[in-house]
PDB file of C-alpha atoms in Angstrom:
ATOM      1  CA  MET A   1      -5.185   9.830 -22.815  1.00 69.00           C
ATOM      2  CA  ASN A   2      -4.465  13.655 -22.063  1.00 74.00           C
ATOM      3  CA  GLU A   3      -4.078  12.835 -18.388  1.00 71.00           C
ATOM      4  CA  THR A   4      -1.792   9.940 -19.041  1.00 70.00           C
ATOM      5  CA  LEU A   5       0.331  11.953 -21.327  1.00 74.00           C
ATOM      6  CA  ALA A   6       0.480  14.784 -18.932  1.00 75.00           C
ATOM      7  CA  ASP A   7       1.791  12.282 -16.337  1.00 72.00           C
ATOM      8  CA  VAL A   8       4.370  10.819 -18.767  1.00 74.00           C
ATOM      9  CA  VAL A   9       5.706  14.318 -19.774  1.00 78.00           C
ATOM     10  CA  GLY A  10       4.801  16.292 -16.823  1.00 76.00           C
ATOM     11  CA  TYR A  11       6.751  14.456 -13.962  1.00 75.00           C
ATOM     12  CA  PRO A  12       9.826  14.392 -15.506  1.00 76.00           C
ATOM     13  CA  PHE A  13       9.748  18.037 -16.639  1.00 77.00           C
ATOM     14  CA  ALA A  14       8.621  18.922 -13.024  1.00 77.00           C
ATOM     15  CA  GLY A  15      11.331  17.130 -11.566  1.00 74.00           C
ATOM     16  CA  LEU A  16      14.021  19.121 -13.649  1.00 77.00           C
ATOM     17  CA  PHE A  17      11.953  22.309 -12.857  1.00 76.00           C
ATOM     18  CA  VAL A  18      12.224  21.807  -9.135  1.00 75.00           C
ATOM     19  CA  ALA A  19      15.946  20.980  -9.243  1.00 74.00           C
ATOM     20  CA  PHE A  20      16.381  24.230 -11.376  1.00 79.00           C
ATOM     21  CA  LEU A  21      14.218  26.311  -9.000  1.00 77.00           C
ATOM     22  CA  GLY A  22      16.259  25.407  -5.953  1.00 73.00           C
ATOM     23  CA  THR A  23      15.330  27.841  -3.011  1.00 77.00           C
ATOM     24  CA  ALA A  24      12.862  29.607  -5.360  1.00 79.00           C
ATOM     25  CA  LEU A  25      10.459  26.616  -5.181  1.00 77.00           C
ATOM     26  CA  PRO A  26       7.355  28.592  -4.165  1.00 83.00           C
ATOM     27  CA  LEU A  27       7.489  30.025  -7.824  1.00 83.00           C
ATOM     28  CA  ALA A  28       6.356  26.423  -8.981  1.00 80.00           C
ATOM     29  CA  PHE A  29       2.944  26.895  -7.274  1.00 84.00           C
ATOM     30  CA  TRP A  30       2.495  30.333  -8.974  1.00 86.00           C
ATOM     31  CA  LEU A  31       3.216  29.005 -12.201  1.00 82.00           C
ATOM     32  CA  ASP A  32       0.921  26.081 -11.629  1.00 82.00           C
ATOM     33  CA  SER A  33      -1.974  28.188 -10.585  1.00 89.00           C
ATOM     34  CA  VAL A  34      -1.596  30.010 -14.003  1.00 90.00           C
ATOM     35  CA  SER A  35      -2.450  26.591 -15.647  1.00 86.00           C
ATOM     36  CA  TYR A  36      -5.852  26.565 -13.811  1.00 90.00           C
ATOM     37  CA  VAL A  37      -6.809  29.999 -14.719  1.00 93.00           C
ATOM     38  CA  ALA A  38      -5.951  29.242 -18.317  1.00 91.00           C
ATOM     39  CA  SER A  39      -8.328  25.980 -17.950  1.00 89.00           C
ATOM     40  CA  GLY A  40     -10.882  28.164 -16.461  1.00 91.00           C
ATOM     41  CA  LEU A  41     -10.702  30.552 -19.214  1.00 92.00           C
ATOM     42  CA  LEU A  42     -10.837  27.719 -21.951  1.00 91.00           C
ATOM     43  CA  VAL A  43     -14.165  26.439 -19.976  1.00 90.00           C
ATOM     44  CA  LEU A  44     -15.783  29.980 -20.368  1.00 90.00           C
ATOM     45  CA  THR A  45     -15.566  29.559 -24.060  1.00 91.00           C
ATOM     46  CA  VAL A  46     -17.595  26.406 -24.048  1.00 87.00           C
ATOM     47  CA  VAL A  47     -21.082  27.037 -25.506  1.00 84.00           C
ATOM     48  CA  ILE A  48     -23.834  25.179 -23.703  1.00 80.00           C
ATOM     49  CA  PRO A  49     -27.305  24.874 -25.497  1.00 80.00           C
ATOM     50  CA  PRO A  50     -30.201  26.010 -23.109  1.00 76.00           C
ATOM     51  CA  VAL A  51     -31.708  23.043 -21.458  1.00 69.00           C
ATOM     52  CA  VAL A  52     -35.345  22.345 -22.353  1.00 66.00           C
ATOM     53  CA  ARG A  53     -37.539  20.994 -19.649  1.00 63.00           C
ATOM     54  CA  SER A  54     -39.588  17.976 -20.414  1.00 60.00           C
ATOM     55  CA  VAL A  55     -43.106  18.072 -19.202  1.00 53.00           C
ATOM     56  CA  GLY A  56     -43.375  16.786 -15.445  1.00 52.00           C
ATOM     57  CA  ALA A  57     -39.524  17.286 -14.922  1.00 53.00           C
ATOM     58  CA  LEU A  58     -38.656  17.612 -11.351  1.00 60.00           C
ATOM     59  CA  ASP A  59     -36.593  20.538  -9.992  1.00 63.00           C
ATOM     60  CA  PRO A  60     -33.374  19.699  -8.192  1.00 65.00           C
ATOM     61  CA  VAL A  61     -33.794  19.735  -4.221  1.00 68.00           C
ATOM     62  CA  PRO A  62     -31.275  22.260  -2.977  1.00 70.00           C
ATOM     63  CA  GLY A  63     -28.956  21.785   0.312  1.00 75.00           C
ATOM     64  CA  TRP A  64     -28.226  18.527   2.334  1.00 81.00           C
ATOM     65  CA  THR A  65     -31.639  17.095   1.607  1.00 79.00           C
ATOM     66  CA  GLY A  66     -31.088  17.077  -2.209  1.00 80.00           C
ATOM     67  CA  ILE A  67     -27.667  15.415  -1.417  1.00 86.00           C
ATOM     68  CA  ARG A  68     -29.120  12.776   0.760  1.00 87.00           C
ATOM     69  CA  GLY A  69     -31.864  12.143  -1.810  1.00 85.00           C
ATOM     70  CA  ASP A  70     -29.365  11.519  -4.653  1.00 87.00           C
ATOM     71  CA  LEU A  71     -27.154   9.144  -2.376  1.00 87.00           C
ATOM     72  CA  THR A  72     -30.496   7.229  -1.405  1.00 89.00           C
ATOM     73  CA  ALA A  73     -31.519   7.238  -5.103  1.00 88.00           C
ATOM     74  CA  GLY A  74     -27.979   6.012  -6.108  1.00 88.00           C
ATOM     75  CA  TRP A  75     -27.814   3.198  -3.540  1.00 89.00           C
ATOM     76  CA  ARG A  76     -31.307   2.074  -4.543  1.00 90.00           C
ATOM     77  CA  PHE A  77     -29.968   1.818  -8.182  1.00 90.00           C
ATOM     78  CA  LEU A  78     -26.967  -0.248  -7.248  1.00 89.00           C
ATOM     79  CA  ARG A  79     -28.732  -2.642  -5.185  1.00 87.00           C
ATOM     80  CA  HIS A  80     -30.400  -4.032  -8.252  1.00 88.00           C
ATOM     81  CA  GLU A  81     -27.135  -3.781 -10.438  1.00 87.00           C
ATOM     82  CA  PRO A  82     -24.791  -6.533  -9.198  1.00 85.00           C
ATOM     83  CA  VAL A  83     -22.005  -5.686 -11.457  1.00 80.00           C
ATOM     84  CA  LEU A  84     -22.087  -2.049 -10.591  1.00 83.00           C
ATOM     85  CA  LEU A  85     -22.576  -2.993  -7.018  1.00 86.00           C
ATOM     86  CA  ALA A  86     -19.420  -5.201  -6.955  1.00 82.00           C
ATOM     87  CA  ASN A  87     -17.261  -2.812  -8.853  1.00 79.00           C
ATOM     88  CA  THR A  88     -18.371   0.053  -6.515  1.00 83.00           C
ATOM     89  CA  MET A  89     -17.298  -1.842  -3.456  1.00 84.00           C
ATOM     90  CA  GLN A  90     -14.144  -3.163  -5.100  1.00 81.00           C
ATOM     91  CA  ALA A  91     -13.160   0.509  -5.996  1.00 80.00           C
ATOM     92  CA  ILE A  92     -13.868   1.640  -2.608  1.00 82.00           C
ATOM     93  CA  VAL A  93     -11.206  -0.455  -1.091  1.00 82.00           C
ATOM     94  CA  ALA A  94      -8.777  -0.045  -3.926  1.00 79.00           C
ATOM     95  CA  GLN A  95      -8.940   3.771  -3.614  1.00 80.00           C
ATOM     96  CA  LEU A  96      -8.009   3.532  -0.133  1.00 83.00           C
ATOM     97  CA  THR A  97      -4.709   1.855  -1.218  1.00 82.00           C
ATOM     98  CA  ALA A  98      -4.362   4.147  -4.343  1.00 82.00           C
ATOM     99  CA  GLY A  99      -4.687   7.312  -2.128  1.00 83.00           C
ATOM    100  CA  ALA A 100      -2.528   6.097   0.751  1.00 87.00           C
ATOM    101  CA  THR A 101       0.395   5.210  -2.053  1.00 88.00           C
ATOM    102  CA  ILE A 102       0.024   8.880  -3.464  1.00 86.00           C
ATOM    103  CA  ALA A 103       0.279  10.441  -0.094  1.00 89.00           C
ATOM    104  CA  LEU A 104       3.362   8.314   0.687  1.00 91.00           C
ATOM    105  CA  THR A 105       5.208   8.159  -2.423  1.00 92.00           C
ATOM    106  CA  PRO A 106       7.249  11.454  -1.844  1.00 91.00           C
ATOM    107  CA  MET A 107       8.609  10.413   1.561  1.00 93.00           C
ATOM    108  CA  TYR A 108       9.124   6.802   0.057  1.00 94.00           C
ATOM    109  CA  ALA A 109      11.576   8.430  -2.329  1.00 93.00           C
ATOM    110  CA  LYS A 110      13.090  10.481   0.254  1.00 93.00           C
ATOM    111  CA  VAL A 111      13.376   8.238   3.113  1.00 93.00           C
ATOM    112  CA  VAL A 112      13.272   4.619   1.994  1.00 93.00           C
ATOM    113  CA  LEU A 113      15.088   4.334  -1.422  1.00 94.00           C
ATOM    114  CA  ARG A 114      18.761   4.256  -1.698  1.00 92.00           C
ATOM    115  CA  LEU A 115      19.562   7.043  -4.327  1.00 91.00           C
ATOM    116  CA  GLY A 116      23.282   7.493  -4.081  1.00 88.00           C
ATOM    117  CA  SER A 117      23.911  11.052  -5.593  1.00 87.00           C
ATOM    118  CA  LEU A 118      20.428  11.247  -7.104  1.00 88.00           C
ATOM    119  CA  ASP A 119      18.079  13.772  -5.303  1.00 86.00           C
ATOM    120  CA  TRP A 120      14.768  12.339  -3.870  1.00 90.00           C
ATOM    121  CA  THR A 121      12.697  14.976  -6.077  1.00 85.00           C
ATOM    122  CA  ALA A 122      14.060  13.335  -9.275  1.00 85.00           C
ATOM    123  CA  ALA A 123      13.521   9.885  -7.980  1.00 90.00           C
ATOM    124  CA  TYR A 124       9.756  10.684  -7.082  1.00 90.00           C
ATOM    125  CA  ALA A 125       9.409  12.320 -10.429  1.00 86.00           C
ATOM    126  CA  PHE A 126      10.834   8.953 -12.297  1.00 89.00           C
ATOM    127  CA  LEU A 127       8.465   6.825 -10.191  1.00 92.00           C
ATOM    128  CA  GLU A 128       5.327   8.883 -11.191  1.00 87.00           C
ATOM    129  CA  THR A 129       6.651   8.980 -14.773  1.00 86.00           C
ATOM    130  CA  ALA A 130       7.037   4.982 -14.584  1.00 90.00           C
ATOM    131  CA  LEU A 131       3.389   4.888 -13.197  1.00 88.00           C
ATOM    132  CA  GLY A 132       2.241   7.096 -16.257  1.00 83.00           C
ATOM    133  CA  ILE A 133       4.051   5.082 -18.710  1.00 87.00           C
ATOM    134  CA  GLY A 134       2.380   1.988 -17.314  1.00 87.00           C
ATOM    135  CA  ASN A 135      -0.940   3.630 -17.625  1.00 82.00           C
ATOM    136  CA  LEU A 136      -0.234   4.587 -21.387  1.00 81.00           C
ATOM    137  CA  LEU A 137       0.747   1.080 -22.236  1.00 83.00           C
ATOM    138  CA  GLY A 138      -1.854  -0.510 -20.178  1.00 80.00           C
ATOM    139  CA  GLY A 139      -4.522   1.033 -22.470  1.00 76.00           C
ATOM    140  CA  PHE A 140      -3.002  -0.448 -25.438  1.00 78.00           C
ATOM    141  CA  VAL A 141      -2.732  -3.902 -23.641  1.00 75.00           C
ATOM    142  CA  ILE A 142      -6.282  -3.791 -22.429  1.00 75.00           C
ATOM    143  CA  GLY A 143      -7.273  -2.779 -26.035  1.00 73.00           C
ATOM    144  CA  LEU A 144      -5.453  -5.855 -27.671  1.00 75.00           C
ATOM    145  CA  LEU A 145      -6.691  -8.393 -24.941  1.00 71.00           C
ATOM    146  CA  GLY A 146     -10.006  -7.068 -23.879  1.00 67.00           C
ATOM    147  CA  ALA A 147     -12.036  -9.158 -26.227  1.00 69.00           C
ATOM    148  CA  LYS A 148      -9.888 -12.201 -25.643  1.00 75.00           C
ATOM    149  CA  VAL A 149      -9.908 -12.273 -21.772  1.00 72.00           C
ATOM    150  CA  ALA A 150     -12.858 -12.691 -19.553  1.00 73.00           C
ATOM    151  CA  LYS A 151     -13.614  -9.151 -17.803  1.00 73.00           C
ATOM    152  CA  GLY A 152     -13.967 -10.458 -14.631  1.00 73.00           C
ATOM    153  CA  ARG A 153     -10.706 -12.317 -14.596  1.00 77.00           C
ATOM    154  CA  MET A 154      -9.048  -9.115 -15.960  1.00 78.00           C
ATOM    155  CA  VAL A 155     -10.490  -7.172 -13.208  1.00 79.00           C
ATOM    156  CA  ILE A 156      -9.299  -9.449 -10.482  1.00 79.00           C
ATOM    157  CA  GLY A 157      -5.991  -9.840 -11.987  1.00 82.00           C
ATOM    158  CA  GLY A 158      -5.566  -6.247 -12.218  1.00 83.00           C
ATOM    159  CA  TYR A 159      -6.332  -5.890  -8.402  1.00 84.00           C
ATOM    160  CA  VAL A 160      -4.025  -8.671  -7.483  1.00 87.00           C
ATOM    161  CA  VAL A 161      -1.079  -7.134  -9.366  1.00 88.00           C
ATOM    162  CA  TYR A 162      -1.659  -3.800  -8.312  1.00 89.00           C
ATOM    163  CA  GLY A 163      -1.735  -4.958  -4.468  1.00 89.00           C
ATOM    164  CA  LEU A 164       1.324  -7.233  -4.975  1.00 93.00           C
ATOM    165  CA  ALA A 165       3.326  -4.065  -6.555  1.00 93.00           C
ATOM    166  CA  VAL A 166       2.393  -1.982  -3.703  1.00 92.00           C
ATOM    167  CA  VAL A 167       3.641  -4.679  -1.284  1.00 93.00           C
ATOM    168  CA  GLY A 168       6.829  -5.008  -3.258  1.00 95.00           C
ATOM    169  CA  LEU A 169       7.350  -1.301  -2.937  1.00 93.00           C
ATOM    170  CA  GLY A 170       7.372  -1.575   0.728  1.00 92.00           C
ATOM    171  CA  LEU A 171       9.901  -4.361   0.807  1.00 94.00           C
ATOM    172  CA  THR A 172      12.458  -2.821  -1.617  1.00 94.00           C
ATOM    173  CA  THR A 173      15.115   0.123  -1.476  1.00 94.00           C
ATOM    174  CA  ASN A 174      16.171  -0.556  -4.934  1.00 95.00           C
ATOM    175  CA  LEU A 175      15.356   2.398  -7.217  1.00 94.00           C
ATOM    176  CA  PRO A 176      15.229   0.371 -10.453  1.00 94.00           C
ATOM    177  CA  LEU A 177      13.229  -2.304  -8.932  1.00 96.00           C
ATOM    178  CA  ALA A 178      10.786   0.359  -7.515  1.00 95.00           C
ATOM    179  CA  LEU A 179      10.369   1.901 -10.923  1.00 94.00           C
ATOM    180  CA  GLY A 180       9.392  -1.568 -12.399  1.00 95.00           C
ATOM    181  CA  LEU A 181       6.817  -1.964  -9.536  1.00 95.00           C
ATOM    182  CA  ALA A 182       5.440   1.443 -10.250  1.00 93.00           C
ATOM    183  CA  PHE A 183       5.192   0.712 -14.080  1.00 93.00           C
ATOM    184  CA  ALA A 184       3.409  -2.731 -13.116  1.00 92.00           C
ATOM    185  CA  MET A 185       1.042  -0.649 -10.911  1.00 91.00           C
ATOM    186  CA  GLY A 186      -0.010   1.628 -13.915  1.00 87.00           C
ATOM    187  CA  VAL A 187      -0.682  -1.230 -16.102  1.00 86.00           C
ATOM    188  CA  SER A 188      -2.747  -3.084 -13.593  1.00 84.00           C
ATOM    189  CA  LYS A 189      -4.537  -0.090 -12.834  1.00 77.00           C
ATOM    190  CA  TRP A 190      -6.180  -0.254 -16.385  1.00 68.00           C
ATOM    191  CA  SER A 191      -7.088  -3.954 -16.031  1.00 64.00           C
ATOM    192  CA  SER A 192      -8.868  -3.477 -12.791  1.00 60.00           C
ATOM    193  CA  SER A 193     -10.811  -0.370 -13.902  1.00 59.00           C
ATOM    194  CA  SER A 194     -11.623  -1.597 -17.437  1.00 51.00           C
ATOM    195  CA  ARG A 195     -14.942  -3.199 -16.393  1.00 47.00           C
ATOM    196  CA  ARG A 196     -15.775  -0.486 -13.775  1.00 46.00           C
ATOM    197  CA  ARG A 197     -15.688   2.023 -16.859  1.00 47.00           C
ATOM    198  CA  ARG A 198     -17.743  -0.211 -18.999  1.00 46.00           C
ATOM    199  CA  SER A 199     -20.329  -0.857 -16.320  1.00 44.00           C
ATOM    200  CA  SER A 200     -20.467   2.896 -15.521  1.00 46.00           C
ATOM    201  CA  ARG A 201     -21.399   3.702 -18.977  1.00 45.00           C
ATOM    202  CA  ASN A 202     -23.934   0.897 -18.974  1.00 46.00           C
ATOM    203  CA  GLY A 203     -25.464   2.399 -15.854  1.00 44.00           C
ATOM    204  CA  ARG A 204     -25.550   5.881 -17.383  1.00 45.00           C
ATOM    205  CA  GLN A 205     -27.346   4.510 -20.385  1.00 44.00           C
ATOM    206  CA  ALA A 206     -29.906   2.542 -18.399  1.00 43.00           C
ATOM    207  CA  THR A 207     -30.714   5.735 -16.419  1.00 43.00           C
TER     208      THR A 207
END
């Protein structure tokens, strides 16, 4: 919820901030770094109780050996959990599209869209805002329909809608239509990830 609200509020504010700074844009990175310092200071205030080791607990293996062992153990667990395995494979493919879209969106706003007098940085901020609003509303939609719609169909539908929306972005130069497609991407991301989150929780409980 915090992440989604940060998207909805942060992207429009960032667009105005960039337009206001003009040639002093590097200042934005300094101000952004302050937020990470503040986050680090907040983490320092977290009190973690001491860990009580159970009898026979294994110490973690350091270095690449430990990483390889963790990956092997995770793969062995997934092989016996068909739901988690299917969601993991789907997520790998989906994240390739999501990552490419994130990287290409600024240039898409700058080069492809017909903006008229609107600056491309503002268009980019609007696109990300539409995506954030879709995420926010998508959460409420899933809450209302989650108990009535089969989870498998919901996940498949979410992936299909997200993919079609990305294709639509590549075929249009119209900003309002692109904003609608970005909104659809935000809503569909919740649909495609709802079962994965539930499966991940079940997997953690099992382990």
